[in-house]
Coordinates of C-alpha atoms in Angstrom, one line a residue:
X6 CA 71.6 204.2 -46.3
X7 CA 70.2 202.3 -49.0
X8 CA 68.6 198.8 -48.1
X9 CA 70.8 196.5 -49.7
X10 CA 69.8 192.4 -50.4
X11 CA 71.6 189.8 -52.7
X12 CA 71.2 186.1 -52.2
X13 CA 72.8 182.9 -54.6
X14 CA 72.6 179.6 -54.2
X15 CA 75.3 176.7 -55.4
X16 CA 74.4 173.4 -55.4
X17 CA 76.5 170.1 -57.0
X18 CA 77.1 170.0 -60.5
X19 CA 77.5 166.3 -59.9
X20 CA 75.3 164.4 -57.7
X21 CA 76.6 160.4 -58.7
X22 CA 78.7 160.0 -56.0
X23 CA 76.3 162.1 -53.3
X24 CA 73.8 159.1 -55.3
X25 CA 75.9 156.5 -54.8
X26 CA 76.4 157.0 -51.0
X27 CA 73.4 157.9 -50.3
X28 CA 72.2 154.2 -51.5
X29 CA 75.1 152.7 -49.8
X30 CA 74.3 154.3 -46.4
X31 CA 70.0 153.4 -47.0
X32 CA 71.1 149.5 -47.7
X33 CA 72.7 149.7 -44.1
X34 CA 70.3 151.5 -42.7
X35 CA 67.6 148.6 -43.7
X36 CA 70.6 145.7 -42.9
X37 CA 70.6 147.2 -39.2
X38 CA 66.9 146.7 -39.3
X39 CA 66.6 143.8 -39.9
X40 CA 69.5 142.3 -37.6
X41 CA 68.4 144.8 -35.1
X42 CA 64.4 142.9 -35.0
X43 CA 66.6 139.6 -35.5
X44 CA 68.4 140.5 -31.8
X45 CA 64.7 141.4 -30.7
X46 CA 63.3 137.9 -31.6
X47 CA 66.0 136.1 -30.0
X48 CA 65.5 137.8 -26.8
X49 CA 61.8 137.4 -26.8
X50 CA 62.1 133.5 -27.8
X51 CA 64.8 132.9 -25.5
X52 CA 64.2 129.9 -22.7
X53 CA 64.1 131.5 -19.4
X54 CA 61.7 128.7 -17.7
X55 CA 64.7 126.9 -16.1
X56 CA 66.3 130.0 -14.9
X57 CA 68.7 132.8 -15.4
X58 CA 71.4 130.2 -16.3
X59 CA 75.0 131.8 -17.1
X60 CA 74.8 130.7 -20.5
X61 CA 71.0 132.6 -21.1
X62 CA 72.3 135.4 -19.2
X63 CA 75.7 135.6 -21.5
X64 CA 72.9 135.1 -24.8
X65 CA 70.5 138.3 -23.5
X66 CA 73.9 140.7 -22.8
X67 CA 75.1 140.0 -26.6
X68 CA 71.5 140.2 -28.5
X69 CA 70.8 143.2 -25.6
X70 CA 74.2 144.9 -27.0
X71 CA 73.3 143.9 -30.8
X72 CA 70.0 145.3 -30.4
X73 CA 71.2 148.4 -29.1
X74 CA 74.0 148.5 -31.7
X75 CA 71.4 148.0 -34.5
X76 CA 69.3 150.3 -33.5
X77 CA 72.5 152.9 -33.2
X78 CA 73.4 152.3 -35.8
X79 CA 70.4 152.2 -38.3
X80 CA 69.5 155.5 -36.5
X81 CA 73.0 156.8 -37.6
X82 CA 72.4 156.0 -41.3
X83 CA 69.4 157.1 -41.5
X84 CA 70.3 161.0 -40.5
X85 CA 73.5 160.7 -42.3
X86 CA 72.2 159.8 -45.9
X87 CA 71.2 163.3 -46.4
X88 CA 74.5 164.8 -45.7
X89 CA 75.7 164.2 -48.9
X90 CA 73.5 165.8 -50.9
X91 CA 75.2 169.6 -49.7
X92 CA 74.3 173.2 -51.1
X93 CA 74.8 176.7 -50.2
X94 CA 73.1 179.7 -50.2
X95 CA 74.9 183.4 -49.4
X96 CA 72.8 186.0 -48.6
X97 CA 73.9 189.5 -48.0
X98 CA 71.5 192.1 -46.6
X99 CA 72.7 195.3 -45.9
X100 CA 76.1 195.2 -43.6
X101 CA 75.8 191.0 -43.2
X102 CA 76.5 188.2 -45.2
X103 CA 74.7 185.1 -43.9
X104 CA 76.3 181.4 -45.4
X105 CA 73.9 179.0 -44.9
X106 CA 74.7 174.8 -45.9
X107 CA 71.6 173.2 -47.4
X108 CA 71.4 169.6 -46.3
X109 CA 69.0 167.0 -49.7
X110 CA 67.2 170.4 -49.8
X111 CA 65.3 169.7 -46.7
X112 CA 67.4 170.8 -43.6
X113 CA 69.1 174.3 -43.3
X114 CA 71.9 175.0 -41.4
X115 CA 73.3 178.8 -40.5
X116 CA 77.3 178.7 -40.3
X117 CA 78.1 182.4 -40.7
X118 CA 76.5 185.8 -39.9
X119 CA 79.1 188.3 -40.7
X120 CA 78.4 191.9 -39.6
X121 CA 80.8 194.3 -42.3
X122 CA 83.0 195.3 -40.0
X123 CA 84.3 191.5 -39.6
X124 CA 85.2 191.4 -43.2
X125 CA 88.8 191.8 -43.4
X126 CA 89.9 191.2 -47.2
X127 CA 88.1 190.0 -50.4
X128 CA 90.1 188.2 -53.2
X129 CA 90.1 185.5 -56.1
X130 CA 90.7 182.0 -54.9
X131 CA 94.2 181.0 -55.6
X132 CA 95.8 184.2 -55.6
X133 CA 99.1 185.3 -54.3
X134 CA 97.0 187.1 -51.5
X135 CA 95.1 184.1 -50.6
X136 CA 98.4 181.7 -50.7
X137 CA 100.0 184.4 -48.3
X138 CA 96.7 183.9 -45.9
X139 CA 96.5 180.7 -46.3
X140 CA 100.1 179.8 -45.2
X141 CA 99.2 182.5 -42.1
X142 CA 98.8 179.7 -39.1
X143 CA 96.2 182.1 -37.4
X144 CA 93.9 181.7 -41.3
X145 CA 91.5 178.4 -40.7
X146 CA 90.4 177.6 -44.0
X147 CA 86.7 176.7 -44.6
X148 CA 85.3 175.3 -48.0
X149 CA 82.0 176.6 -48.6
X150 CA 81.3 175.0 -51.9
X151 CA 80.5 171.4 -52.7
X152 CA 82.3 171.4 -56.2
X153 CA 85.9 171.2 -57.6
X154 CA 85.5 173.1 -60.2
X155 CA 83.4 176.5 -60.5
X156 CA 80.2 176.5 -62.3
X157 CA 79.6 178.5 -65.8
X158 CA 79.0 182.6 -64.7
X159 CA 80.8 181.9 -61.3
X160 CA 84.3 181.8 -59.8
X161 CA 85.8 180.9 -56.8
X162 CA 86.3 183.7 -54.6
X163 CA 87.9 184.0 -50.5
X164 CA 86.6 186.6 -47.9
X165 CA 89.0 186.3 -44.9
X166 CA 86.6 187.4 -41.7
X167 CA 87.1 187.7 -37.9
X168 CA 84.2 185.3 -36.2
X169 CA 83.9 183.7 -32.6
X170 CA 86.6 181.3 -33.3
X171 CA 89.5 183.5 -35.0
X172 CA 90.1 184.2 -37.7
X173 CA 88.9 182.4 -41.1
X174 CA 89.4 181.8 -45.0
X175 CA 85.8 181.3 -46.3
X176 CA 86.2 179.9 -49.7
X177 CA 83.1 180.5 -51.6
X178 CA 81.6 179.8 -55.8
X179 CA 79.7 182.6 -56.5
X180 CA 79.3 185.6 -59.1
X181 CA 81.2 188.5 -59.1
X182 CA 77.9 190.2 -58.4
X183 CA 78.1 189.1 -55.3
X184 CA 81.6 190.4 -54.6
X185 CA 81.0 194.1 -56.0
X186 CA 77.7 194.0 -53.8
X187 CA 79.6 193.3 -50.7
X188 CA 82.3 195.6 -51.6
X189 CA 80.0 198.6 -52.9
X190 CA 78.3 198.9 -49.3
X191 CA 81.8 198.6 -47.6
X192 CA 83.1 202.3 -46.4
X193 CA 86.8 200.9 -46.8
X194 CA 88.5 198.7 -49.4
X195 CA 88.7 195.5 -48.8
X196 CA 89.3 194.2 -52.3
X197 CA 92.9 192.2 -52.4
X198 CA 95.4 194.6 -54.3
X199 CA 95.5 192.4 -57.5
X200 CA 92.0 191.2 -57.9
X201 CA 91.4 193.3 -61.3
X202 CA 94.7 192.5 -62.4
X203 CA 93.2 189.1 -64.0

């Protein structure tokens, strides 16, 4: 059989609020800095000369614990400021479709590798089909598109596959290239029975 390869990308149409929290979470990262070497200083200027009193002792536990809270939590921040800045690329290469999530264009993260023969049904997002799977409590439902709406030249589209967990609704924003590509090296339909009817 023919090798087969498709691959396309969706990234945030808009990237204010992914902005906006992304300098929200860097101003806390440098706040827990900064009380975190404050909780260092006062531990390295604190009197011990006359002893481990209970009042120095009491003084090193809460700078020890805010230190290691700082630190925590600046650490936190610091990892968690790229999140918001999501894409996804779906790549389909003869009998798999790989869904990867793009973390600030730097990290890359594999969700899903789908052989063919765990693709169950193909439809348009919204559709009597999907509401049925959807409403199905064995269908968990997983977004795999940062936007609301669906960018110019794509649609929002659901591939219902058996994985490791059970079965799943994997919302995706893509062409219809993408679809007929999937579907055109599939030996059995697995188009939903009213997806040309739009």
């Amino acid at each position: 059989m023919q090798e087969v390869f498709y691959e396309e990308s969706v990234s945030m149409h808009d990237e204010r609020p992914a902005k906006r929290r992304y300098t929200v979470f860097t101003v806390f990262t440098v706040l827990c800095i900064i009380f975190a070497l404050f909780s260092l200083l006062n531990i390295m200027w604190m009197n011990v000369s006359e002893g481990f009193t209970q009042s120095v002792i009491v003084s090193l536990i809460f700078w020890g614990v805010s230190l290691i809270l700082m630190v925590a939590a600046a650490i936190f921040f610091t990892i968690k400021k790229h999140s918001f800045f999501v894409s996804y690329d779906y790549t389909f290469v003869s009998g798999e479709l790989r869904i990867s999530k793009v973390f600030h264009n730097r990290k890359r993260k594999l969700l899903y590798r789908l052989e063919d023969v765990r693709l169950i049904k193909i439809g348009r997002f919204d559709s009597e089909s999907y509401k049925k799977l959807k409403s199905s409590p064995d269908n968990k439902e997983d977004i795999l598109t940062p936007n609301a709406e669906a960018e110019e030249g794509k649609e929002f589209f659901y591939i219902q596959a058996s994985t490791n967990v059970g079965k799943k609704i994997l919302v995706l924003e893509c062409r219809l290239q993408l679809i007929y590509t999937i579907v055109r090296y599939m030996n059995k339909n697995i188009l939903e029975s009213e997806f040309n009817r739009k």
